[in-house]
Amino acid sequence: MTERPFLVSGRNTIIHKIRKLDLLLVNGDDHPPVLVTYKGIKEYDGKVPDNKRDAKMMDMELVDLTASDVFGDEKTLVFVQTINGKEYKIDYSKVGTKLFIRIHQDSIF
């Protein structure tokens, strides 16, 4: 089994750990996908790959937050730690506003 480019921490935190692969977070059918890169995170407006193999060809890891090996159900609030040392808060109850994705904590290094 290959190593995943992210870690799951607690009940709602994803830690991005491999720079060359972006994470494409999918949280159920009703929420927009979110792209996590080594520079930061943003709402993804491209076509979502049909499977993990197609995502790998796009240098992405498709992360279904509802999968049993991740969180197991849809989340309203997700925290993402990026490689650049920032932690972002994704609040799915605020989709479409500037509060949907914002910096939660910035590193002090």
PDB file of N, CA and C in Angstrom:
ATOM      1  N   MET A   1       0.840  -1.182   0.000  1.00  0.00           N
ATOM      2  CA  MET A   1       0.000   0.000   0.000  1.00  0.00           C
ATOM      3  C   MET A   1       0.888   1.249   0.000  1.00  0.00           C
ATOM      4  N   THR A   2       0.507   2.236  -0.796  1.00  0.00           N
ATOM      5  CA  THR A   2       1.301   3.451  -0.884  1.00  0.00           C
ATOM      6  C   THR A   2       0.922   4.421   0.228  1.00  0.00           C
ATOM      7  N   GLU A   3       1.840   5.299   0.521  1.00  0.00           N
ATOM      8  CA  GLU A   3       1.618   6.286   1.570  1.00  0.00           C
ATOM      9  C   GLU A   3       0.672   7.378   1.078  1.00  0.00           C
ATOM     10  N   ARG A   4      -0.280   7.764   1.897  1.00  0.00           N
ATOM     11  CA  ARG A   4      -1.216   8.821   1.536  1.00  0.00           C
ATOM     12  C   ARG A   4      -0.554  10.181   1.731  1.00  0.00           C
ATOM     13  N   PRO A   5      -0.897  11.161   0.885  1.00  0.00           N
ATOM     14  CA  PRO A   5      -0.277  12.485   0.989  1.00  0.00           C
ATOM     15  C   PRO A   5      -0.923  13.376   2.055  1.00  0.00           C
ATOM     16  N   PHE A   6      -1.667  12.765   2.953  1.00  0.00           N
ATOM     17  CA  PHE A   6      -2.303  13.536   4.015  1.00  0.00           C
ATOM     18  C   PHE A   6      -2.483  12.657   5.246  1.00  0.00           C
ATOM     19  N   LEU A   7      -2.662  13.322   6.375  1.00  0.00           N
ATOM     20  CA  LEU A   7      -2.972  12.645   7.625  1.00  0.00           C
ATOM     21  C   LEU A   7      -4.331  13.131   8.103  1.00  0.00           C
ATOM     22  N   VAL A   8      -5.044  12.262   8.800  1.00  0.00           N
ATOM     23  CA  VAL A   8      -6.297  12.647   9.440  1.00  0.00           C
ATOM     24  C   VAL A   8      -5.985  12.794  10.921  1.00  0.00           C
ATOM     25  N   SER A   9      -6.348  13.942  11.480  1.00  0.00           N
ATOM     26  CA  SER A   9      -6.076  14.203  12.886  1.00  0.00           C
ATOM     27  C   SER A   9      -7.386  14.583  13.575  1.00  0.00           C
ATOM     28  N   GLY A  10      -7.722  13.863  14.587  1.00  0.00           N
ATOM     29  CA  GLY A  10      -8.954  14.156  15.318  1.00  0.00           C
ATOM     30  C   GLY A  10     -10.189  13.870  14.492  1.00  0.00           C
ATOM     31  N   ARG A  11     -11.245  14.627  14.784  1.00  0.00           N
ATOM     32  CA  ARG A  11     -12.507  14.377  14.099  1.00  0.00           C
ATOM     33  C   ARG A  11     -12.772  15.295  12.922  1.00  0.00           C
ATOM     34  N   ASN A  12     -11.913  16.298  12.706  1.00  0.00           N
ATOM     35  CA  ASN A  12     -12.180  17.195  11.583  1.00  0.00           C
ATOM     36  C   ASN A  12     -10.948  17.928  11.047  1.00  0.00           C
ATOM     37  N   THR A  13      -9.775  17.332  11.153  1.00  0.00           N
ATOM     38  CA  THR A  13      -8.556  17.992  10.673  1.00  0.00           C
ATOM     39  C   THR A  13      -7.825  17.107   9.660  1.00  0.00           C
ATOM     40  N   ILE A  14      -7.445  17.736   8.548  1.00  0.00           N
ATOM     41  CA  ILE A  14      -6.637  17.091   7.507  1.00  0.00           C
ATOM     42  C   ILE A  14      -5.289  17.812   7.491  1.00  0.00           C
ATOM     43  N   ILE A  15      -4.206  17.043   7.446  1.00  0.00           N
ATOM     44  CA  ILE A  15      -2.861  17.619   7.379  1.00  0.00           C
ATOM     45  C   ILE A  15      -2.237  17.215   6.043  1.00  0.00           C
ATOM     46  N   HIS A  16      -1.987  18.207   5.197  1.00  0.00           N
ATOM     47  CA  HIS A  16      -1.366  17.975   3.885  1.00  0.00           C
ATOM     48  C   HIS A  16       0.127  17.771   4.108  1.00  0.00           C
ATOM     49  N   LYS A  17       0.704  16.716   3.513  1.00  0.00           N
ATOM     50  CA  LYS A  17       2.109  16.453   3.824  1.00  0.00           C
ATOM     51  C   LYS A  17       3.025  16.186   2.631  1.00  0.00           C
ATOM     52  N   ILE A  18       2.507  16.083   1.416  1.00  0.00           N
ATOM     53  CA  ILE A  18       3.373  15.855   0.257  1.00  0.00           C
ATOM     54  C   ILE A  18       3.180  16.984  -0.748  1.00  0.00           C
ATOM     55  N   ARG A  19       4.221  17.747  -0.949  1.00  0.00           N
ATOM     56  CA  ARG A  19       4.162  18.975  -1.750  1.00  0.00           C
ATOM     57  C   ARG A  19       3.739  18.746  -3.198  1.00  0.00           C
ATOM     58  N   LYS A  20       4.193  17.658  -3.811  1.00  0.00           N
ATOM     59  CA  LYS A  20       3.943  17.483  -5.246  1.00  0.00           C
ATOM     60  C   LYS A  20       2.523  17.027  -5.579  1.00  0.00           C
ATOM     61  N   LEU A  21       1.736  16.651  -4.584  1.00  0.00           N
ATOM     62  CA  LEU A  21       0.350  16.264  -4.827  1.00  0.00           C
ATOM     63  C   LEU A  21      -0.601  17.230  -4.130  1.00  0.00           C
ATOM     64  N   ASP A  22      -1.533  17.788  -4.885  1.00  0.00           N
ATOM     65  CA  ASP A  22      -2.573  18.626  -4.304  1.00  0.00           C
ATOM     66  C   ASP A  22      -3.670  17.711  -3.772  1.00  0.00           C
ATOM     67  N   LEU A  23      -4.423  18.188  -2.804  1.00  0.00           N
ATOM     68  CA  LEU A  23      -5.554  17.439  -2.278  1.00  0.00           C
ATOM     69  C   LEU A  23      -6.839  18.062  -2.811  1.00  0.00           C
ATOM     70  N   LEU A  24      -7.734  17.241  -3.301  1.00  0.00           N
ATOM     71  CA  LEU A  24      -9.049  17.708  -3.727  1.00  0.00           C
ATOM     72  C   LEU A  24     -10.059  17.133  -2.740  1.00  0.00           C
ATOM     73  N   LEU A  25     -10.548  17.997  -1.847  1.00  0.00           N
ATOM     74  CA  LEU A  25     -11.461  17.566  -0.796  1.00  0.00           C
ATOM     75  C   LEU A  25     -12.896  17.604  -1.300  1.00  0.00           C
ATOM     76  N   VAL A  26     -13.583  16.472  -1.174  1.00  0.00           N
ATOM     77  CA  VAL A  26     -14.977  16.354  -1.565  1.00  0.00           C
ATOM     78  C   VAL A  26     -15.764  16.007  -0.306  1.00  0.00           C
ATOM     79  N   ASN A  27     -16.815  16.789  -0.033  1.00  0.00           N
ATOM     80  CA  ASN A  27     -17.597  16.618   1.199  1.00  0.00           C
ATOM     81  C   ASN A  27     -19.073  16.418   0.828  1.00  0.00           C
ATOM     82  N   GLY A  28     -19.406  15.234   0.341  1.00  0.00           N
ATOM     83  CA  GLY A  28     -20.783  14.965  -0.053  1.00  0.00           C
ATOM     84  C   GLY A  28     -21.121  15.597  -1.393  1.00  0.00           C
ATOM     85  N   ASP A  29     -22.376  15.444  -1.819  1.00  0.00           N
ATOM     86  CA  ASP A  29     -22.802  15.937  -3.127  1.00  0.00           C
ATOM     87  C   ASP A  29     -23.240  17.385  -3.117  1.00  0.00           C
ATOM     88  N   ASP A  30     -23.617  17.913  -1.964  1.00  0.00           N
ATOM     89  CA  ASP A  30     -24.188  19.255  -1.893  1.00  0.00           C
ATOM     90  C   ASP A  30     -23.166  20.365  -1.670  1.00  0.00           C
ATOM     91  N   HIS A  31     -21.924  20.009  -1.364  1.00  0.00           N
ATOM     92  CA  HIS A  31     -20.906  21.008  -1.049  1.00  0.00           C
ATOM     93  C   HIS A  31     -19.885  21.106  -2.180  1.00  0.00           C
ATOM     94  N   PRO A  32     -19.345  22.311  -2.431  1.00  0.00           N
ATOM     95  CA  PRO A  32     -18.331  22.463  -3.480  1.00  0.00           C
ATOM     96  C   PRO A  32     -17.012  21.810  -3.063  1.00  0.00           C
ATOM     97  N   PRO A  33     -16.263  21.272  -4.032  1.00  0.00           N
ATOM     98  CA  PRO A  33     -14.947  20.705  -3.712  1.00  0.00           C
ATOM     99  C   PRO A  33     -13.952  21.813  -3.381  1.00  0.00           C
ATOM    100  N   VAL A  34     -12.938  21.457  -2.609  1.00  0.00           N
ATOM    101  CA  VAL A  34     -11.911  22.410  -2.179  1.00  0.00           C
ATOM    102  C   VAL A  34     -10.546  21.851  -2.579  1.00  0.00           C
ATOM    103  N   LEU A  35      -9.715  22.693  -3.177  1.00  0.00           N
ATOM    104  CA  LEU A  35      -8.375  22.298  -3.605  1.00  0.00           C
ATOM    105  C   LEU A  35      -7.346  22.796  -2.603  1.00  0.00           C
ATOM    106  N   VAL A  36      -6.516  21.882  -2.115  1.00  0.00           N
ATOM    107  CA  VAL A  36      -5.450  22.211  -1.172  1.00  0.00           C
ATOM    108  C   VAL A  36      -4.119  22.037  -1.897  1.00  0.00           C
ATOM    109  N   THR A  37      -3.344  23.124  -2.003  1.00  0.00           N
ATOM    110  CA  THR A  37      -2.023  23.064  -2.614  1.00  0.00           C
ATOM    111  C   THR A  37      -0.986  23.362  -1.535  1.00  0.00           C
ATOM    112  N   TYR A  38       0.283  23.319  -1.903  1.00  0.00           N
ATOM    113  CA  TYR A  38       1.309  23.645  -0.909  1.00  0.00           C
ATOM    114  C   TYR A  38       1.302  25.133  -0.572  1.00  0.00           C
ATOM    115  N   LYS A  39       0.666  25.962  -1.415  1.00  0.00           N
ATOM    116  CA  LYS A  39       0.618  27.405  -1.179  1.00  0.00           C
ATOM    117  C   LYS A  39      -0.593  27.841  -0.368  1.00  0.00           C
ATOM    118  N   GLY A  40      -1.663  27.069  -0.406  1.00  0.00           N
ATOM    119  CA  GLY A  40      -2.883  27.481   0.273  1.00  0.00           C
ATOM    120  C   GLY A  40      -4.065  26.651  -0.162  1.00  0.00           C
ATOM    121  N   ILE A  41      -5.266  27.200   0.010  1.00  0.00           N
ATOM    122  CA  ILE A  41      -6.455  26.449  -0.346  1.00  0.00           C
ATOM    123  C   ILE A  41      -7.511  27.378  -0.949  1.00  0.00           C
ATOM    124  N   LYS A  42      -8.341  26.810  -1.828  1.00  0.00           N
ATOM    125  CA  LYS A  42      -9.385  27.587  -2.496  1.00  0.00           C
ATOM    126  C   LYS A  42     -10.495  26.655  -2.969  1.00  0.00           C
ATOM    127  N   GLU A  43     -11.633  27.254  -3.267  1.00  0.00           N
ATOM    128  CA  GLU A  43     -12.736  26.482  -3.828  1.00  0.00           C
ATOM    129  C   GLU A  43     -12.327  26.033  -5.229  1.00  0.00           C
ATOM    130  N   TYR A  44     -12.604  24.785  -5.549  1.00  0.00           N
ATOM    131  CA  TYR A  44     -12.211  24.207  -6.835  1.00  0.00           C
ATOM    132  C   TYR A  44     -13.356  24.362  -7.818  1.00  0.00           C
ATOM    133  N   ASP A  45     -13.064  24.938  -8.990  1.00  0.00           N
ATOM    134  CA  ASP A  45     -14.118  25.151  -9.971  1.00  0.00           C
ATOM    135  C   ASP A  45     -13.955  24.316 -11.234  1.00  0.00           C
ATOM    136  N   GLY A  46     -12.987  23.419 -11.250  1.00  0.00           N
ATOM    137  CA  GLY A  46     -12.780  22.544 -12.409  1.00  0.00           C
ATOM    138  C   GLY A  46     -13.630  21.285 -12.311  1.00  0.00           C
ATOM    139  N   LYS A  47     -13.415  20.395 -13.260  1.00  0.00           N
ATOM    140  CA  LYS A  47     -14.133  19.126 -13.258  1.00  0.00           C
ATOM    141  C   LYS A  47     -13.518  18.203 -12.211  1.00  0.00           C
ATOM    142  N   VAL A  48     -14.369  17.640 -11.376  1.00  0.00           N
ATOM    143  CA  VAL A  48     -13.900  16.700 -10.356  1.00  0.00           C
ATOM    144  C   VAL A  48     -13.613  15.361 -11.040  1.00  0.00           C
ATOM    145  N   PRO A  49     -12.418  14.809 -10.841  1.00  0.00           N
ATOM    146  CA  PRO A  49     -12.090  13.517 -11.454  1.00  0.00           C
ATOM    147  C   PRO A  49     -13.080  12.436 -11.016  1.00  0.00           C
ATOM    148  N   ASP A  50     -13.337  11.489 -11.922  1.00  0.00           N
ATOM    149  CA  ASP A  50     -14.295  10.420 -11.648  1.00  0.00           C
ATOM    150  C   ASP A  50     -13.795   9.424 -10.610  1.00  0.00           C
ATOM    151  N   ASN A  51     -12.469   9.259 -10.528  1.00  0.00           N
ATOM    152  CA  ASN A  51     -11.911   8.289  -9.579  1.00  0.00           C
ATOM    153  C   ASN A  51     -10.509   8.726  -9.168  1.00  0.00           C
ATOM    154  N   LYS A  52      -9.939   7.972  -8.242  1.00  0.00           N
ATOM    155  CA  LYS A  52      -8.610   8.327  -7.715  1.00  0.00           C
ATOM    156  C   LYS A  52      -7.519   8.215  -8.771  1.00  0.00           C
ATOM    157  N   ARG A  53      -7.686   7.292  -9.702  1.00  0.00           N
ATOM    158  CA  ARG A  53      -6.690   7.118 -10.758  1.00  0.00           C
ATOM    159  C   ARG A  53      -6.637   8.356 -11.656  1.00  0.00           C
ATOM    160  N   ASP A  54      -7.812   8.866 -12.048  1.00  0.00           N
ATOM    161  CA  ASP A  54      -7.859  10.084 -12.865  1.00  0.00           C
ATOM    162  C   ASP A  54      -7.279  11.274 -12.102  1.00  0.00           C
ATOM    163  N   ALA A  55      -7.540  11.337 -10.810  1.00  0.00           N
ATOM    164  CA  ALA A  55      -7.002  12.418  -9.984  1.00  0.00           C
ATOM    165  C   ALA A  55      -5.478  12.361  -9.947  1.00  0.00           C
ATOM    166  N   LYS A  56      -4.908  11.177  -9.832  1.00  0.00           N
ATOM    167  CA  LYS A  56      -3.441  11.021  -9.804  1.00  0.00           C
ATOM    168  C   LYS A  56      -2.819  11.545 -11.097  1.00  0.00           C
ATOM    169  N   MET A  57      -3.515  11.331 -12.225  1.00  0.00           N
ATOM    170  CA  MET A  57      -3.002  11.807 -13.508  1.00  0.00           C
ATOM    171  C   MET A  57      -2.989  13.336 -13.560  1.00  0.00           C
ATOM    172  N   MET A  58      -3.793  13.981 -12.721  1.00  0.00           N
ATOM    173  CA  MET A  58      -3.838  15.435 -12.632  1.00  0.00           C
ATOM    174  C   MET A  58      -2.973  15.944 -11.472  1.00  0.00           C
ATOM    175  N   ASP A  59      -2.129  15.076 -10.906  1.00  0.00           N
ATOM    176  CA  ASP A  59      -1.276  15.380  -9.752  1.00  0.00           C
ATOM    177  C   ASP A  59      -2.096  15.806  -8.538  1.00  0.00           C
ATOM    178  N   MET A  60      -3.210  15.101  -8.323  1.00  0.00           N
ATOM    179  CA  MET A  60      -4.086  15.360  -7.181  1.00  0.00           C
ATOM    180  C   MET A  60      -4.371  14.054  -6.458  1.00  0.00           C
ATOM    181  N   GLU A  61      -4.723  14.215  -5.207  1.00  0.00           N
ATOM    182  CA  GLU A  61      -5.249  13.092  -4.429  1.00  0.00           C
ATOM    183  C   GLU A  61      -6.703  13.435  -4.134  1.00  0.00           C
ATOM    184  N   LEU A  62      -7.619  12.590  -4.582  1.00  0.00           N
ATOM    185  CA  LEU A  62      -9.039  12.791  -4.337  1.00  0.00           C
ATOM    186  C   LEU A  62      -9.348  12.295  -2.925  1.00  0.00           C
ATOM    187  N   VAL A  63      -9.805  13.208  -2.068  1.00  0.00           N
ATOM    188  CA  VAL A  63     -10.071  12.882  -0.666  1.00  0.00           C
ATOM    189  C   VAL A  63     -11.559  13.069  -0.398  1.00  0.00           C
ATOM    190  N   ASP A  64     -12.267  11.952  -0.256  1.00  0.00           N
ATOM    191  CA  ASP A  64     -13.691  11.993   0.058  1.00  0.00           C
ATOM    192  C   ASP A  64     -13.824  11.999   1.575  1.00  0.00           C
ATOM    193  N   LEU A  65     -14.232  13.139   2.131  1.00  0.00           N
ATOM    194  CA  LEU A  65     -14.319  13.269   3.586  1.00  0.00           C
ATOM    195  C   LEU A  65     -15.347  12.322   4.197  1.00  0.00           C
ATOM    196  N   THR A  66     -16.300  11.855   3.381  1.00  0.00           N
ATOM    197  CA  THR A  66     -17.339  10.960   3.892  1.00  0.00           C
ATOM    198  C   THR A  66     -16.905   9.493   3.876  1.00  0.00           C
ATOM    199  N   ALA A  67     -15.744   9.194   3.319  1.00  0.00           N
ATOM    200  CA  ALA A  67     -15.253   7.809   3.272  1.00  0.00           C
ATOM    201  C   ALA A  67     -14.925   7.320   4.676  1.00  0.00           C
ATOM    202  N   SER A  68     -15.088   6.041   4.886  1.00  0.00           N
ATOM    203  CA  SER A  68     -14.874   5.477   6.225  1.00  0.00           C
ATOM    204  C   SER A  68     -13.428   5.590   6.694  1.00  0.00           C
ATOM    205  N   ASP A  69     -12.454   5.648   5.769  1.00  0.00           N
ATOM    206  CA  ASP A  69     -11.054   5.777   6.181  1.00  0.00           C
ATOM    207  C   ASP A  69     -10.627   7.226   6.402  1.00  0.00           C
ATOM    208  N   VAL A  70     -11.544   8.180   6.202  1.00  0.00           N
ATOM    209  CA  VAL A  70     -11.240   9.585   6.482  1.00  0.00           C
ATOM    210  C   VAL A  70     -12.077  10.005   7.701  1.00  0.00           C
ATOM    211  N   PHE A  71     -13.268  10.564   7.497  1.00  0.00           N
ATOM    212  CA  PHE A  71     -14.104  10.959   8.636  1.00  0.00           C
ATOM    213  C   PHE A  71     -15.373  10.119   8.764  1.00  0.00           C
ATOM    214  N   GLY A  72     -15.859   9.554   7.669  1.00  0.00           N
ATOM    215  CA  GLY A  72     -17.015   8.673   7.732  1.00  0.00           C
ATOM    216  C   GLY A  72     -18.357   9.348   7.518  1.00  0.00           C
ATOM    217  N   ASP A  73     -18.407  10.683   7.568  1.00  0.00           N
ATOM    218  CA  ASP A  73     -19.660  11.386   7.305  1.00  0.00           C
ATOM    219  C   ASP A  73     -19.363  12.811   6.864  1.00  0.00           C
ATOM    220  N   GLU A  74     -20.401  13.491   6.343  1.00  0.00           N
ATOM    221  CA  GLU A  74     -20.227  14.881   5.912  1.00  0.00           C
ATOM    222  C   GLU A  74     -19.885  15.758   7.111  1.00  0.00           C
ATOM    223  N   LYS A  75     -19.060  16.736   6.876  1.00  0.00           N
ATOM    224  CA  LYS A  75     -18.653  17.663   7.928  1.00  0.00           C
ATOM    225  C   LYS A  75     -19.133  19.070   7.608  1.00  0.00           C
ATOM    226  N   THR A  76     -19.497  19.812   8.640  1.00  0.00           N
ATOM    227  CA  THR A  76     -19.844  21.217   8.486  1.00  0.00           C
ATOM    228  C   THR A  76     -18.602  22.077   8.632  1.00  0.00           C
ATOM    229  N   LEU A  77     -17.667  21.634   9.461  1.00  0.00           N
ATOM    230  CA  LEU A  77     -16.453  22.380   9.748  1.00  0.00           C
ATOM    231  C   LEU A  77     -15.245  21.456   9.596  1.00  0.00           C
ATOM    232  N   VAL A  78     -14.285  21.877   8.769  1.00  0.00           N
ATOM    233  CA  VAL A  78     -13.068  21.095   8.543  1.00  0.00           C
ATOM    234  C   VAL A  78     -11.878  22.035   8.663  1.00  0.00           C
ATOM    235  N   PHE A  79     -10.829  21.583   9.337  1.00  0.00           N
ATOM    236  CA  PHE A  79      -9.585  22.325   9.433  1.00  0.00           C
ATOM    237  C   PHE A  79      -8.551  21.635   8.557  1.00  0.00           C
ATOM    238  N   VAL A  80      -7.760  22.443   7.831  1.00  0.00           N
ATOM    239  CA  VAL A  80      -6.734  21.895   6.949  1.00  0.00           C
ATOM    240  C   VAL A  80      -5.418  22.585   7.252  1.00  0.00           C
ATOM    241  N   GLN A  81      -4.411  21.790   7.608  1.00  0.00           N
ATOM    242  CA  GLN A  81      -3.056  22.320   7.808  1.00  0.00           C
ATOM    243  C   GLN A  81      -2.288  22.104   6.509  1.00  0.00           C
ATOM    244  N   THR A  82      -1.733  23.185   5.975  1.00  0.00           N
ATOM    245  CA  THR A  82      -1.000  23.093   4.716  1.00  0.00           C
ATOM    246  C   THR A  82       0.501  23.012   4.972  1.00  0.00           C
ATOM    247  N   ILE A  83       1.224  22.686   3.933  1.00  0.00           N
ATOM    248  CA  ILE A  83       2.676  22.536   4.034  1.00  0.00           C
ATOM    249  C   ILE A  83       3.353  23.865   4.374  1.00  0.00           C
ATOM    250  N   ASN A  84       2.740  24.987   3.970  1.00  0.00           N
ATOM    251  CA  ASN A  84       3.360  26.286   4.240  1.00  0.00           C
ATOM    252  C   ASN A  84       3.165  26.743   5.686  1.00  0.00           C
ATOM    253  N   GLY A  85       2.595  25.891   6.537  1.00  0.00           N
ATOM    254  CA  GLY A  85       2.504  26.197   7.957  1.00  0.00           C
ATOM    255  C   GLY A  85       1.235  26.904   8.388  1.00  0.00           C
ATOM    256  N   LYS A  86       0.272  27.047   7.492  1.00  0.00           N
ATOM    257  CA  LYS A  86      -0.972  27.718   7.853  1.00  0.00           C
ATOM    258  C   LYS A  86      -2.072  26.696   8.089  1.00  0.00           C
ATOM    259  N   GLU A  87      -2.989  27.057   8.955  1.00  0.00           N
ATOM    260  CA  GLU A  87      -4.160  26.212   9.171  1.00  0.00           C
ATOM    261  C   GLU A  87      -5.385  26.997   8.710  1.00  0.00           C
ATOM    262  N   TYR A  88      -6.153  26.375   7.838  1.00  0.00           N
ATOM    263  CA  TYR A  88      -7.351  27.002   7.285  1.00  0.00           C
ATOM    264  C   TYR A  88      -8.588  26.364   7.880  1.00  0.00           C
ATOM    265  N   LYS A  89      -9.640  27.167   7.963  1.00  0.00           N
ATOM    266  CA  LYS A  89     -10.931  26.674   8.426  1.00  0.00           C
ATOM    267  C   LYS A  89     -11.893  26.718   7.249  1.00  0.00           C
ATOM    268  N   ILE A  90     -12.498  25.571   6.940  1.00  0.00           N
ATOM    269  CA  ILE A  90     -13.518  25.488   5.902  1.00  0.00           C
ATOM    270  C   ILE A  90     -14.848  25.314   6.610  1.00  0.00           C
ATOM    271  N   ASP A  91     -15.722  26.301   6.474  1.00  0.00           N
ATOM    272  CA  ASP A  91     -17.030  26.257   7.119  1.00  0.00           C
ATOM    273  C   ASP A  91     -18.086  26.084   6.032  1.00  0.00           C
ATOM    274  N   TYR A  92     -18.537  24.844   5.848  1.00  0.00           N
ATOM    275  CA  TYR A  92     -19.474  24.533   4.778  1.00  0.00           C
ATOM    276  C   TYR A  92     -20.846  25.166   4.987  1.00  0.00           C
ATOM    277  N   SER A  93     -21.141  25.681   6.172  1.00  0.00           N
ATOM    278  CA  SER A  93     -22.406  26.390   6.379  1.00  0.00           C
ATOM    279  C   SER A  93     -22.341  27.806   5.806  1.00  0.00           C
ATOM    280  N   LYS A  94     -21.153  28.239   5.379  1.00  0.00           N
ATOM    281  CA  LYS A  94     -20.970  29.595   4.853  1.00  0.00           C
ATOM    282  C   LYS A  94     -20.520  29.591   3.391  1.00  0.00           C
ATOM    283  N   VAL A  95     -20.892  28.541   2.643  1.00  0.00           N
ATOM    284  CA  VAL A  95     -20.538  28.460   1.225  1.00  0.00           C
ATOM    285  C   VAL A  95     -21.095  29.682   0.504  1.00  0.00           C
ATOM    286  N   GLY A  96     -20.274  30.279  -0.360  1.00  0.00           N
ATOM    287  CA  GLY A  96     -20.705  31.444  -1.117  1.00  0.00           C
ATOM    288  C   GLY A  96     -20.385  32.770  -0.446  1.00  0.00           C
ATOM    289  N   THR A  97     -19.808  32.733   0.751  1.00  0.00           N
ATOM    290  CA  THR A  97     -19.421  33.960   1.437  1.00  0.00           C
ATOM    291  C   THR A  97     -17.907  33.980   1.603  1.00  0.00           C
ATOM    292  N   LYS A  98     -17.374  35.131   2.025  1.00  0.00           N
ATOM    293  CA  LYS A  98     -15.925  35.207   2.245  1.00  0.00           C
ATOM    294  C   LYS A  98     -15.501  34.429   3.492  1.00  0.00           C
ATOM    295  N   LEU A  99     -16.449  33.980   4.296  1.00  0.00           N
ATOM    296  CA  LEU A  99     -16.135  33.193   5.492  1.00  0.00           C
ATOM    297  C   LEU A  99     -16.082  31.692   5.219  1.00  0.00           C
ATOM    298  N   PHE A 100     -16.357  31.263   3.972  1.00  0.00           N
ATOM    299  CA  PHE A 100     -16.325  29.844   3.625  1.00  0.00           C
ATOM    300  C   PHE A 100     -14.947  29.244   3.890  1.00  0.00           C
ATOM    301  N   ILE A 101     -13.898  29.889   3.358  1.00  0.00           N
ATOM    302  CA  ILE A 101     -12.516  29.434   3.583  1.00  0.00           C
ATOM    303  C   ILE A 101     -11.738  30.621   4.126  1.00  0.00           C
ATOM    304  N   ARG A 102     -11.118  30.431   5.282  1.00  0.00           N
ATOM    305  CA  ARG A 102     -10.291  31.513   5.824  1.00  0.00           C
ATOM    306  C   ARG A 102      -9.170  30.933   6.674  1.00  0.00           C
ATOM    307  N   ILE A 103      -8.150  31.752   6.889  1.00  0.00           N
ATOM    308  CA  ILE A 103      -7.017  31.310   7.708  1.00  0.00           C
ATOM    309  C   ILE A 103      -7.480  31.251   9.160  1.00  0.00           C
ATOM    310  N   HIS A 104      -7.219  30.114   9.786  1.00  0.00           N
ATOM    311  CA  HIS A 104      -7.574  29.930  11.185  1.00  0.00           C
ATOM    312  C   HIS A 104      -6.379  30.265  12.080  1.00  0.00           C
ATOM    313  N   GLN A 105      -5.215  29.709  11.701  1.00  0.00           N
ATOM    314  CA  GLN A 105      -3.978  30.003  12.447  1.00  0.00           C
ATOM    315  C   GLN A 105      -2.840  30.118  11.459  1.00  0.00           C
ATOM    316  N   ASP A 106      -1.939  31.030  11.724  1.00  0.00           N
ATOM    317  CA  ASP A 106      -0.749  31.193  10.886  1.00  0.00           C
ATOM    318  C   ASP A 106       0.451  30.756  11.725  1.00  0.00           C
ATOM    319  N   SER A 107       1.392  30.081  11.086  1.00  0.00           N
ATOM    320  CA  SER A 107       2.557  29.599  11.837  1.00  0.00           C
ATOM    321  C   SER A 107       3.424  30.774  12.267  1.00  0.00           C
ATOM    322  N   ILE A 108       4.241  30.512  13.229  1.00  0.00           N
ATOM    323  CA  ILE A 108       5.121  31.581  13.723  1.00  0.00           C
ATOM    324  C   ILE A 108       6.583  31.286  13.441  1.00  0.00           C
ATOM    325  N   PHE A 109       6.829  30.412  12.414  1.00  0.00           N
ATOM    326  CA  PHE A 109       8.215  30.215  12.113  1.00  0.00           C
ATOM    327  C   PHE A 109       8.732  31.149  11.122  1.00  0.00           C
TER     328      PHE A 109
END
